[in-house]
Structures are given as structure tokens and as C-alpha cells.
Amino acid sequence: MKSEVDLIVNLILGGLCLSGRKILVGKMGWAWWVVSDVSRLSLEIMTTRPSCNDVETLEGVRVSISSVCQIRVINNKELLDLALEQLLGKTKNEIIEMFEKTLDGHLRSILGTMKVEELYRDREEFSKRVREVAAPDVARMGIEILSFTIIDLIDHDEYLVSLGRTNVAMVKQIADIGVTEADKDSKIKIAQLEKYENEIICVSDTKKKEYKSAFDEISANLNVDIKKYEAEAKLAGTIESTKQYQLIKEEEMKAELLKNQKKTEIENIEIERVKLSLESTINKKTEIEAEVMNLIAENDKECYLFKTKGEIESVRLKGLANADALKIIGTAEAEAMQIKAVAFNQYGKMAIYDMILKKLPLIMYNITKPLTRTKDIIMLNDNKLSSQVTSLISGIQPSIDSLTGIDLSRVIKKLTGTSEENSKYEKISN
């Protein structure tokens, strides 16, 4: 199994097991070993450099040309068989050599029909004629011309140099003739212009004298009128300047008065602005500080409540965890509680209250213990400090009642003998 990629290659398969031959272009095919014959022909582009030396042109001038030509094997299906018959088995160099020899004859025949000037001025036309003349012949050989370009053209007889010198001499001669004629024309033109200039000068001098006389007359009349108008204007100007001076002074006085009024208004506005700015700054600062302290106090309160709730929840969970243990010792504790109940009944309610009051300092100590780490306490108020202190103190009792479940005021009243229940209790005890 063989395949060719990138460069398109013809595979011609033939042998005992195949009928005839098979042409593959850029494809794969099967070839039997020994009994099959495989031949390849490259379809890639080939670069040749055809040249002709000492070839006489139409005028007998000897020239040499060098060129570059791009060719390839024809890939047309109709002409591919012809190309295979002509080129199969030849190497790339053999194909190039055969093409250059064929093209050499065409180049010589074409050069013999053209002039050197045509070759030099229009190389594209020469290349076009080469392609038109040589293409049919090389096509019958199975070769296609893709491009043909002349690189160099050499004139051995220096015909082009001589032609150039002749052309240069002719151009110089024409230029000299042109310069001579131009000088002649310019001299004639200069003479005409000088004549016209003299005529214009004469006419202008005459006009100048006429205009000068008229100007002098008009100028004299104008000088008289100007002096008259100057005298009148001077008198009117003195009167008008006096009036304008008075008006200016009045306007200056009005402007000064208005300036002083505006200055006073601006000073009053500035005083009011400074006053309002100070009041706004002080009030705003006080409000901000009060808000900050309120937020701090509220935050401390919430922290304390969360902490207390957490401790209570911790105790509850610990109680649930120890439930099994409590069940085991429940009987003993029940008996102990009965004994304590008998003892408390013997003490009475007042004795119990007395025990609670003795523990109140410890309770207050634990409540205020977080405040021992507080350095400063700043109280913000709106001149209502006494009412805030009273409100703060009055809030202590409900807090103790909610934490202990005991009405503290009621206990104190009982201890001091100010309640009806205490008096009844004393009567019963007596």
C-alpha cells in the first residue's frame, strides 16, 4: 500500500494481475510485489533558467537574454496520458533540459522578429509572445508554462548605448533650438512690454498732475471746514465734559453708597453663616456622640443578655446530660429535699427572705463585674441627667426580679413591716 501527500504524484500501476494500467493522482493504490510495476511522475512546479547568447535581432544587433520560467507537468485529465507517454521515466533534470532546448529555439525565432528598442522598452510584450508561441509546442510534450520573465538583456554591440547617445544629442539639439527661439520671443516680448510701460507711465503722470491739482483744491476747502468744526467742537466739548464730569461724580457717589450697603449685607450674612455653622457643628457632634454611646450601651446590653441566655442554656443542657445520674440518686435527694422542706417550714418565709437579702451583694457584684474592665463611662444627655439616672436605677429592680423570680420590693416591705402580710405573719407567729 503506497500513498503520496503534499506533493501530488502520479502512480501508474500495471502487471499480470491488473488489466491495463491505473493512474492515481494524490491517492493510494495497491501494487503486487514482483508482478506489478509502479512508476511515479512528480507534478510539482519546476523552476528553469532559459538563456540565449549572441542572438541577432531584426536589425542584426547581437543580444543575450536571461530569464526565469516556472513549469509543471500538465494535470489535465485529457492531456495527462500524453504527458505520461512523453515524460514517464525521465528525471526532473532531464525534463528541464528538454524544455530549455525546446524553448531556446522559440526564443531565437522571436528575437529575430523584434527590434532591440522593443525588447528594452516592453519586456512584458516579449514574455507574452514567448508564452503564446512556445505554449502549444511544450503542451504537446506534456508540459505547461506557468510564468516567463526576462531577468537581464545584454547588448554586445553597444547598440543601446549608441542609441541613447543619439537620442541625447537630438534632445540637446532640440533644447538648444528651443532656448534660441525662447530668447528671441522673450526679447520681442520685452520690447513690447517696455513700449507699453512707457505709454502707461506717460498717461499716469498726466493723471497724477490732474489729481494733485484737484486734491490741493479739495484739501484747502477741507482745512477751512475742519478749523470751523474744531472750534465748534471745542466749545461743545467743554460744556459736555462739564456735564459728564458731574454725572460721573454722581454715579461714583451712588456706587460707593451701594458698595457700602452690599459690604454691610455681606458681613451680616457671613456672621449668620458662622453662627449657623458653629451651632450645626456642635449639635451634630453631640448627636453623633450620643448615638455612638447609645449604640455601645445597646451592644453591651445585647452581649450580656446573649451571654446570660447562653449560660442558662448550658446549665439546661448539662442538666439533661446528667439526667440519668440524677435518676439514680433521685431517691436520696428526694429524702434530703423533704428534710430541707421541713427545715424551711420551721424557718418560715421571713428567714428565707433574710437569706436572699444576704446574698444580694454577691448577686450585685456578679452583675457589675463586667464593668470593672471599663475605664471610662461617658453619659450623653440633653440636660436631663437626673431623669436618666433615676430611670437607670429604677430599671435595676425589674432586672433582679426577672433573673431571680423574686419580687425584691415586696421582700423589703415584709422585712421592714410595711405590708399587711408582714403584720398578719407577726400576729400568727405571736
Short mmCIF file of C-alpha atoms in Angstrom, two decimals:
data_model
loop_
_atom_site.label_atom_id
_atom_site.label_comp_id
_atom_site.label_asym_id
_atom_site.label_seq_id
_atom_site.Cartn_x
_atom_site.Cartn_y
_atom_site.Cartn_z
CA MET A 1 0.00 0.00 0.00
CA LYS A 2 1.55 3.34 -1.03
CA SER A 3 0.35 6.92 -0.61
CA GLU A 4 1.71 10.35 -1.58
CA VAL A 5 0.78 13.51 0.36
CA ASP A 6 1.76 17.23 -0.01
CA LEU A 7 3.38 16.80 -3.49
CA ILE A 8 0.89 15.31 -5.92
CA VAL A 9 2.38 12.21 -7.56
CA ASN A 10 1.07 10.03 -10.36
CA LEU A 11 1.11 6.29 -9.67
CA ILE A 12 0.83 4.08 -12.74
CA LEU A 13 0.05 0.55 -11.66
CA GLY A 14 0.33 -2.32 -14.10
CA GLY A 15 1.17 -6.03 -14.10
CA LEU A 16 -0.12 -9.55 -14.52
CA CYS A 17 -2.95 -9.19 -12.02
CA LEU A 18 -4.25 -5.91 -13.44
CA SER A 19 -5.93 -5.32 -16.73
CA GLY A 20 -4.19 -2.40 -18.43
CA ARG A 21 -2.93 0.39 -16.18
CA LYS A 22 -4.33 2.60 -13.46
CA ILE A 23 -3.45 6.27 -12.90
CA LEU A 24 -3.73 7.68 -9.37
CA VAL A 25 -3.29 11.40 -8.64
CA GLY A 26 -2.72 12.12 -4.97
CA LYS A 27 -4.41 8.86 -3.93
CA MET A 28 -3.48 5.45 -2.55
CA GLY A 29 -3.32 2.20 -4.53
CA TRP A 30 -2.38 -1.47 -4.19
CA ALA A 31 0.62 -2.89 -6.02
CA TRP A 32 1.54 -6.57 -6.05
CA TRP A 33 5.14 -7.25 -5.31
CA VAL A 34 7.19 -8.54 -8.26
CA VAL A 35 4.18 -8.94 -10.58
CA SER A 36 3.21 -5.20 -10.55
CA ASP A 37 5.13 -2.26 -11.98
CA VAL A 38 4.85 1.16 -10.29
CA SER A 39 6.09 4.35 -11.98
CA ARG A 40 5.98 7.87 -10.48
CA LEU A 41 5.89 11.30 -12.10
CA SER A 42 6.08 14.44 -9.95
CA LEU A 43 3.50 17.19 -10.57
CA GLU A 44 5.32 19.85 -8.53
CA ILE A 45 6.36 23.20 -10.01
CA MET A 46 9.85 23.24 -11.57
CA THR A 47 11.98 26.38 -11.97
CA THR A 48 14.11 26.72 -15.10
CA ARG A 49 16.51 29.47 -16.20
CA PRO A 50 16.49 29.55 -20.04
CA SER A 51 19.01 31.85 -21.73
CA CYS A 52 20.12 32.76 -25.29
CA ASN A 53 23.53 34.14 -26.17
CA ASP A 54 24.56 36.16 -29.24
CA VAL A 55 21.16 36.13 -30.93
CA GLU A 56 20.65 38.61 -33.80
CA THR A 57 17.54 40.77 -33.72
CA LEU A 58 15.55 42.13 -36.67
CA GLU A 59 18.18 44.86 -37.25
CA GLY A 60 21.15 42.47 -36.89
CA VAL A 61 22.12 43.59 -33.39
CA ARG A 62 23.54 40.77 -31.24
CA VAL A 63 21.90 40.41 -27.82
CA SER A 64 21.84 37.91 -24.95
CA ILE A 65 18.92 37.39 -22.61
CA SER A 66 18.48 35.58 -19.28
CA SER A 67 15.07 34.57 -17.98
CA VAL A 68 13.24 32.58 -15.32
CA CYS A 69 10.42 30.19 -16.22
CA GLN A 70 8.06 28.21 -13.96
CA ILE A 71 6.73 24.96 -15.48
CA ARG A 72 4.99 21.76 -14.39
CA VAL A 73 3.56 18.56 -15.87
CA ILE A 74 0.05 19.08 -17.23
CA ASN A 75 -2.57 17.90 -14.72
CA ASN A 76 -5.46 17.99 -17.17
CA LYS A 77 -7.16 14.60 -17.44
CA GLU A 78 -7.38 14.84 -21.22
CA LEU A 79 -3.65 15.61 -21.66
CA LEU A 80 -2.33 13.57 -18.74
CA ASP A 81 -1.98 10.42 -20.87
CA LEU A 82 0.07 12.39 -23.39
CA ALA A 83 2.32 13.74 -20.63
CA LEU A 84 2.84 10.25 -19.26
CA GLU A 85 3.80 8.91 -22.68
CA GLN A 86 6.33 11.73 -23.17
CA LEU A 87 7.80 12.17 -19.69
CA LEU A 88 7.32 8.94 -17.74
CA GLY A 89 10.64 7.53 -16.64
CA LYS A 90 12.51 10.85 -17.00
CA THR A 91 14.09 12.64 -14.08
CA LYS A 92 13.41 16.23 -13.13
CA ASN A 93 16.69 17.47 -14.63
CA GLU A 94 16.02 15.62 -17.89
CA ILE A 95 12.58 17.24 -18.17
CA ILE A 96 14.08 20.70 -17.51
CA GLU A 97 16.86 20.17 -20.05
CA MET A 98 14.38 19.03 -22.72
CA PHE A 99 12.17 22.05 -22.05
CA GLU A 100 15.08 24.55 -22.18
CA LYS A 101 16.29 23.19 -25.52
CA THR A 102 12.80 23.48 -26.99
CA LEU A 103 12.31 26.98 -25.57
CA ASP A 104 15.74 28.11 -26.83
CA GLY A 105 14.62 27.70 -30.44
CA HIS A 106 11.43 29.66 -29.84
CA LEU A 107 13.35 32.46 -28.12
CA ARG A 108 15.76 32.79 -31.03
CA SER A 109 12.93 32.88 -33.57
CA ILE A 110 11.04 35.52 -31.61
CA LEU A 111 14.18 37.68 -31.08
CA GLY A 112 14.77 37.61 -34.84
CA THR A 113 11.40 39.32 -35.43
CA MET A 114 11.82 42.15 -32.90
CA LYS A 115 13.93 45.30 -32.59
CA VAL A 116 16.25 45.99 -29.69
CA GLU A 117 14.17 49.02 -28.71
CA GLU A 118 11.06 46.85 -28.44
CA LEU A 119 12.88 44.31 -26.27
CA TYR A 120 14.21 47.01 -23.97
CA ARG A 121 11.05 49.10 -23.66
CA ASP A 122 8.40 46.37 -23.47
CA ARG A 123 9.71 43.21 -21.85
CA GLU A 124 6.19 42.16 -20.85
CA GLU A 125 5.13 42.05 -24.50
CA PHE A 126 8.17 39.86 -25.32
CA SER A 127 7.30 37.49 -22.42
CA LYS A 128 3.70 37.34 -23.63
CA ARG A 129 4.78 36.42 -27.19
CA VAL A 130 7.10 33.71 -25.84
CA ARG A 131 4.24 32.14 -23.88
CA GLU A 132 1.88 32.34 -26.87
CA VAL A 133 4.37 30.80 -29.33
CA ALA A 134 6.01 28.17 -27.09
CA ALA A 135 2.94 27.05 -25.11
CA PRO A 136 1.40 24.83 -27.85
CA ASP A 137 4.68 23.01 -28.54
CA VAL A 138 5.55 22.31 -24.91
CA ALA A 139 1.92 21.31 -24.27
CA ARG A 140 2.34 18.50 -26.81
CA MET A 141 5.28 17.42 -24.68
CA GLY A 142 3.02 17.33 -21.61
CA ILE A 143 4.47 20.50 -20.04
CA GLU A 144 2.59 23.64 -19.00
CA ILE A 145 4.24 27.12 -18.78
CA LEU A 146 3.05 28.92 -15.65
CA SER A 147 5.19 32.06 -15.94
CA PHE A 148 8.03 33.50 -18.03
CA THR A 149 10.03 36.59 -17.00
CA ILE A 150 13.12 38.27 -18.52
CA ILE A 151 15.82 38.92 -15.93
CA ASP A 152 18.59 40.51 -17.97
CA LEU A 153 19.13 41.89 -21.50
CA ILE A 154 22.72 42.39 -22.74
CA ASP A 155 23.63 44.33 -25.91
CA HIS A 156 27.04 43.10 -27.17
CA ASP A 157 27.34 45.75 -29.93
CA GLU A 158 26.52 48.65 -27.55
CA TYR A 159 23.60 49.48 -29.78
CA LEU A 160 21.52 50.74 -26.90
CA VAL A 161 24.38 52.95 -25.70
CA SER A 162 24.78 54.47 -29.16
CA LEU A 163 21.05 54.86 -29.48
CA GLY A 164 20.97 56.58 -26.14
CA ARG A 165 23.74 58.95 -27.14
CA THR A 166 21.93 59.76 -30.38
CA ASN A 167 18.72 60.42 -28.53
CA VAL A 168 20.56 62.57 -26.01
CA ALA A 169 22.18 64.57 -28.80
CA MET A 170 18.83 65.03 -30.51
CA VAL A 171 17.26 66.12 -27.26
CA LYS A 172 20.10 68.59 -26.64
CA GLN A 173 19.76 69.95 -30.18
CA ILE A 174 16.03 70.37 -29.74
CA ALA A 175 16.68 72.00 -26.38
CA ASP A 176 19.21 74.45 -27.91
CA ILE A 177 16.76 75.35 -30.67
CA GLY A 178 14.07 75.84 -28.09
CA VAL A 179 16.34 78.06 -26.00
CA THR A 180 17.23 80.20 -29.04
CA GLU A 181 13.60 80.61 -30.04
CA ALA A 182 12.66 81.32 -26.47
CA ASP A 183 15.35 84.04 -26.22
CA LYS A 184 14.10 85.57 -29.46
CA ASP A 185 10.50 85.52 -28.31
CA SER A 186 11.45 86.88 -24.92
CA LYS A 187 13.36 89.82 -26.43
CA ILE A 188 10.39 90.69 -28.66
CA LYS A 189 8.07 90.41 -25.70
CA ILE A 190 10.36 92.56 -23.54
CA ALA A 191 10.45 95.30 -26.20
CA GLN A 192 6.65 95.26 -26.44
CA LEU A 193 6.32 95.42 -22.69
CA GLU A 194 8.80 98.30 -22.40
CA LYS A 195 6.85 100.26 -25.02
CA TYR A 196 3.60 99.58 -23.21
CA GLU A 197 5.25 100.55 -19.92
CA ASN A 198 6.38 103.93 -21.29
CA GLU A 199 2.88 104.65 -22.57
CA ILE A 200 1.40 103.78 -19.20
CA ILE A 201 3.95 105.99 -17.41
CA CYS A 202 3.06 109.00 -19.59
CA VAL A 203 -0.64 108.52 -19.02
CA SER A 204 -0.14 108.04 -15.29
CA ASP A 205 1.99 111.21 -15.00
CA THR A 206 -0.73 113.24 -16.69
CA LYS A 207 -3.41 111.76 -14.46
CA LYS A 208 -1.21 112.32 -11.41
CA LYS A 209 -0.91 116.04 -12.13
CA GLU A 210 -4.67 116.37 -12.64
CA TYR A 211 -5.45 114.50 -9.46
CA LYS A 212 -2.87 116.53 -7.49
CA SER A 213 -4.49 119.82 -8.53
CA ALA A 214 -7.94 118.56 -7.58
CA PHE A 215 -6.57 117.22 -4.31
CA ASP A 216 -4.94 120.52 -3.37
CA GLU A 217 -8.18 122.40 -4.03
CA ILE A 218 -10.29 119.97 -2.01
CA SER A 219 -7.69 119.92 0.76
CA ALA A 220 -7.78 123.72 1.11
CA ASN A 221 -11.58 123.70 1.38
CA LEU A 222 -11.48 120.90 3.89
CA ASN A 223 -8.92 122.71 6.04
CA VAL A 224 -11.26 125.68 6.33
CA ASP A 225 -14.19 123.48 7.29
CA ILE A 226 -12.05 121.50 9.72
CA LYS A 227 -10.93 124.59 11.61
CA LYS A 228 -14.53 125.76 11.85
CA TYR A 229 -15.75 122.43 13.12
CA GLU A 230 -12.82 122.18 15.54
CA ALA A 231 -13.74 125.50 17.14
CA GLU A 232 -17.38 124.47 17.48
CA ALA A 233 -16.43 121.03 18.78
CA LYS A 234 -14.03 122.52 21.32
CA LEU A 235 -16.73 124.77 22.74
CA ALA A 236 -19.32 121.99 22.78
CA GLY A 237 -16.77 119.60 24.22
CA THR A 238 -16.05 121.90 27.16
CA ILE A 239 -19.74 122.14 28.02
CA GLU A 240 -20.35 118.45 27.54
CA SER A 241 -17.27 117.47 29.54
CA THR A 242 -18.51 119.57 32.46
CA LYS A 243 -21.89 117.79 32.34
CA GLN A 244 -20.26 114.41 32.04
CA TYR A 245 -17.94 115.16 34.97
CA GLN A 246 -20.93 116.00 37.16
CA LEU A 247 -22.76 112.83 36.08
CA ILE A 248 -19.65 110.75 36.75
CA LYS A 249 -19.30 112.17 40.25
CA GLU A 250 -22.96 111.43 41.00
CA GLU A 251 -22.60 107.87 39.74
CA GLU A 252 -19.40 107.40 41.77
CA MET A 253 -21.20 108.54 44.93
CA LYS A 254 -24.11 106.16 44.22
CA ALA A 255 -21.71 103.31 43.54
CA GLU A 256 -19.80 103.97 46.78
CA LEU A 257 -23.05 104.04 48.77
CA LEU A 258 -24.24 100.81 47.14
CA LYS A 259 -20.83 99.25 47.78
CA ASN A 260 -21.02 100.09 51.49
CA GLN A 261 -24.57 98.67 51.69
CA LYS A 262 -23.54 95.44 49.99
CA LYS A 263 -20.48 95.20 52.22
CA THR A 264 -22.67 95.52 55.32
CA GLU A 265 -25.08 92.89 53.98
CA ILE A 266 -22.21 90.53 53.20
CA GLU A 267 -20.78 90.98 56.71
CA ASN A 268 -24.18 90.23 58.27
CA ILE A 269 -24.59 87.15 56.08
CA GLU A 270 -21.08 85.95 57.00
CA ILE A 271 -21.81 86.44 60.73
CA GLU A 272 -25.05 84.49 60.37
CA ARG A 273 -23.26 81.76 58.39
CA VAL A 274 -20.53 81.41 61.03
CA LYS A 275 -23.16 81.29 63.75
CA LEU A 276 -25.18 78.60 61.98
CA SER A 277 -22.01 76.66 61.15
CA LEU A 278 -20.92 76.64 64.82
CA GLU A 279 -24.38 75.62 66.02
CA SER A 280 -24.61 72.89 63.39
CA THR A 281 -21.13 71.59 64.22
CA ILE A 282 -21.78 71.47 67.99
CA ASN A 283 -25.24 69.91 67.67
CA LYS A 284 -24.08 67.39 65.09
CA LYS A 285 -21.09 66.40 67.19
CA THR A 286 -23.27 65.97 70.29
CA GLU A 287 -25.85 63.93 68.39
CA ILE A 288 -23.16 61.70 66.90
CA GLU A 289 -21.50 61.13 70.29
CA ALA A 290 -24.87 60.35 71.88
CA GLU A 291 -25.74 57.96 69.09
CA VAL A 292 -22.35 56.23 69.45
CA MET A 293 -22.74 55.82 73.21
CA ASN A 294 -26.31 54.56 72.81
CA LEU A 295 -25.13 52.01 70.28
CA ILE A 296 -22.30 50.94 72.60
CA ALA A 297 -24.69 50.61 75.54
CA GLU A 298 -27.21 48.70 73.45
CA ASN A 299 -24.45 46.42 72.17
CA ASP A 300 -23.21 45.75 75.72
CA LYS A 301 -26.74 45.01 76.82
CA GLU A 302 -27.32 42.55 73.99
CA CYS A 303 -23.97 40.89 74.65
CA TYR A 304 -24.82 40.47 78.30
CA LEU A 305 -28.27 39.05 77.50
CA PHE A 306 -26.82 36.64 74.96
CA LYS A 307 -24.18 35.57 77.46
CA THR A 308 -26.78 35.04 80.17
CA LYS A 309 -29.04 33.08 77.85
CA GLY A 310 -26.05 31.01 76.79
CA GLU A 311 -25.16 30.21 80.39
CA ILE A 312 -28.77 29.26 81.12
CA GLU A 313 -28.87 27.04 78.04
CA SER A 314 -25.55 25.48 79.11
CA VAL A 315 -26.96 24.70 82.54
CA ARG A 316 -30.07 23.22 80.96
CA LEU A 317 -28.05 21.01 78.65
CA LYS A 318 -25.81 19.92 81.49
CA GLY A 319 -28.94 19.04 83.47
CA LEU A 320 -30.25 16.95 80.61
CA ALA A 321 -26.87 15.23 80.29
CA ASN A 322 -26.88 14.37 83.98
CA ALA A 323 -30.49 13.20 83.94
CA ASP A 324 -29.55 9.54 84.17
CA ALA A 325 -27.27 10.18 87.12
CA LEU A 326 -29.95 12.20 88.86
CA LYS A 327 -32.41 9.35 88.41
CA ILE A 328 -30.05 7.01 90.28
CA ILE A 329 -29.60 9.38 93.22
CA GLY A 330 -33.11 10.79 92.96
CA THR A 331 -34.40 8.89 95.95
CA ALA A 332 -31.66 10.17 98.25
CA GLU A 333 -32.11 13.74 97.07
CA ALA A 334 -35.88 13.49 97.48
CA GLU A 335 -35.39 12.50 101.09
CA ALA A 336 -32.90 15.34 101.53
CA MET A 337 -35.37 17.77 99.99
CA GLN A 338 -38.09 16.61 102.34
CA ILE A 339 -35.76 17.22 105.28
CA LYS A 340 -34.89 20.66 103.86
CA ALA A 341 -38.60 21.39 103.33
CA VAL A 342 -39.30 20.59 106.98
CA ALA A 343 -36.39 22.82 107.97
CA PHE A 344 -37.57 25.68 105.77
CA ASN A 345 -41.10 25.36 107.14
CA GLN A 346 -39.63 25.70 110.58
CA TYR A 347 -37.63 28.77 109.49
CA GLY A 348 -40.60 30.45 107.87
CA LYS A 349 -40.75 32.80 104.90
CA MET A 350 -39.00 35.66 106.65
CA ALA A 351 -35.95 33.53 107.31
CA ILE A 352 -35.81 32.59 103.64
CA TYR A 353 -36.10 36.25 102.62
CA ASP A 354 -33.34 37.10 105.05
CA MET A 355 -31.06 34.54 103.39
CA ILE A 356 -31.86 36.00 99.96
CA LEU A 357 -31.08 39.56 101.10
CA LYS A 358 -27.74 38.42 102.46
CA LYS A 359 -26.88 37.06 99.01
CA LEU A 360 -27.93 40.25 97.20
CA PRO A 361 -24.45 41.88 97.48
CA LEU A 362 -22.92 38.80 95.84
CA ILE A 363 -25.55 38.96 93.09
CA MET A 364 -24.91 42.67 92.51
CA TYR A 365 -21.16 42.03 92.46
CA ASN A 366 -21.54 39.42 89.72
CA ILE A 367 -23.90 41.68 87.77
CA THR A 368 -21.49 44.64 87.86
CA LYS A 369 -18.33 42.54 87.45
CA PRO A 370 -18.07 43.26 83.67
CA LEU A 371 -17.93 46.97 84.50
CA THR A 372 -14.62 46.52 86.37
CA ARG A 373 -12.86 46.34 82.99
CA THR A 374 -14.42 49.64 81.88
CA LYS A 375 -12.01 52.60 82.04
CA ASP A 376 -14.39 55.49 81.39
CA ILE A 377 -18.15 55.90 81.25
CA ILE A 378 -19.38 58.85 79.24
CA MET A 379 -23.03 59.79 79.60
CA LEU A 380 -24.57 61.88 76.83
CA ASN A 381 -27.73 63.78 77.69
CA ASP A 382 -29.88 66.66 76.64
CA ASN A 383 -29.68 68.38 80.09
CA LYS A 384 -31.72 65.52 81.57
CA LEU A 385 -29.03 63.73 83.57
CA SER A 386 -31.07 63.40 86.76
CA SER A 387 -34.01 61.81 84.96
CA GLN A 388 -31.71 59.37 83.16
CA VAL A 389 -30.00 58.32 86.42
CA THR A 390 -33.39 57.80 88.05
CA SER A 391 -34.57 55.77 85.06
CA LEU A 392 -31.38 53.68 85.17
CA ILE A 393 -31.74 52.93 88.91
CA SER A 394 -35.42 52.11 88.57
CA GLY A 395 -34.52 49.52 85.92
CA ILE A 396 -32.32 47.53 88.35
CA GLN A 397 -35.23 46.07 90.35
CA PRO A 398 -37.11 44.60 87.33
CA SER A 399 -33.82 43.07 86.14
CA ILE A 400 -33.27 41.36 89.51
CA ASP A 401 -36.90 40.22 89.62
CA SER A 402 -36.60 38.70 86.09
CA LEU A 403 -33.33 36.94 86.96
CA THR A 404 -34.27 35.59 90.46
CA GLY A 405 -38.03 35.27 90.15
CA ILE A 406 -38.48 37.12 93.49
CA ASP A 407 -40.20 40.47 93.93
CA LEU A 408 -37.45 42.41 95.75
CA SER A 409 -39.65 45.35 96.78
CA ARG A 410 -42.14 43.02 98.28
CA VAL A 411 -39.44 41.27 100.32
CA ILE A 412 -38.08 44.58 101.61
CA LYS A 413 -41.55 45.68 102.62
CA LYS A 414 -42.02 42.47 104.51
CA LEU A 415 -38.72 42.89 106.33
CA THR A 416 -39.47 46.48 107.28
CA GLY A 417 -43.00 45.60 108.40
CA THR A 418 -44.74 47.90 105.96
CA SER A 419 -47.01 45.34 104.33
CA GLU A 420 -50.24 43.80 105.52
CA GLU A 421 -48.82 40.33 105.00
CA ASN A 422 -45.97 41.05 107.44
CA SER A 423 -48.39 42.24 110.12
CA LYS A 424 -50.53 39.18 109.60
CA TYR A 425 -47.45 37.00 109.79
CA GLU A 426 -46.44 38.61 113.10
CA LYS A 427 -49.91 38.04 114.53
CA ILE A 428 -49.82 34.41 113.54
CA SER A 429 -46.33 33.93 114.94
CA ASN A 430 -47.41 35.52 118.22
#
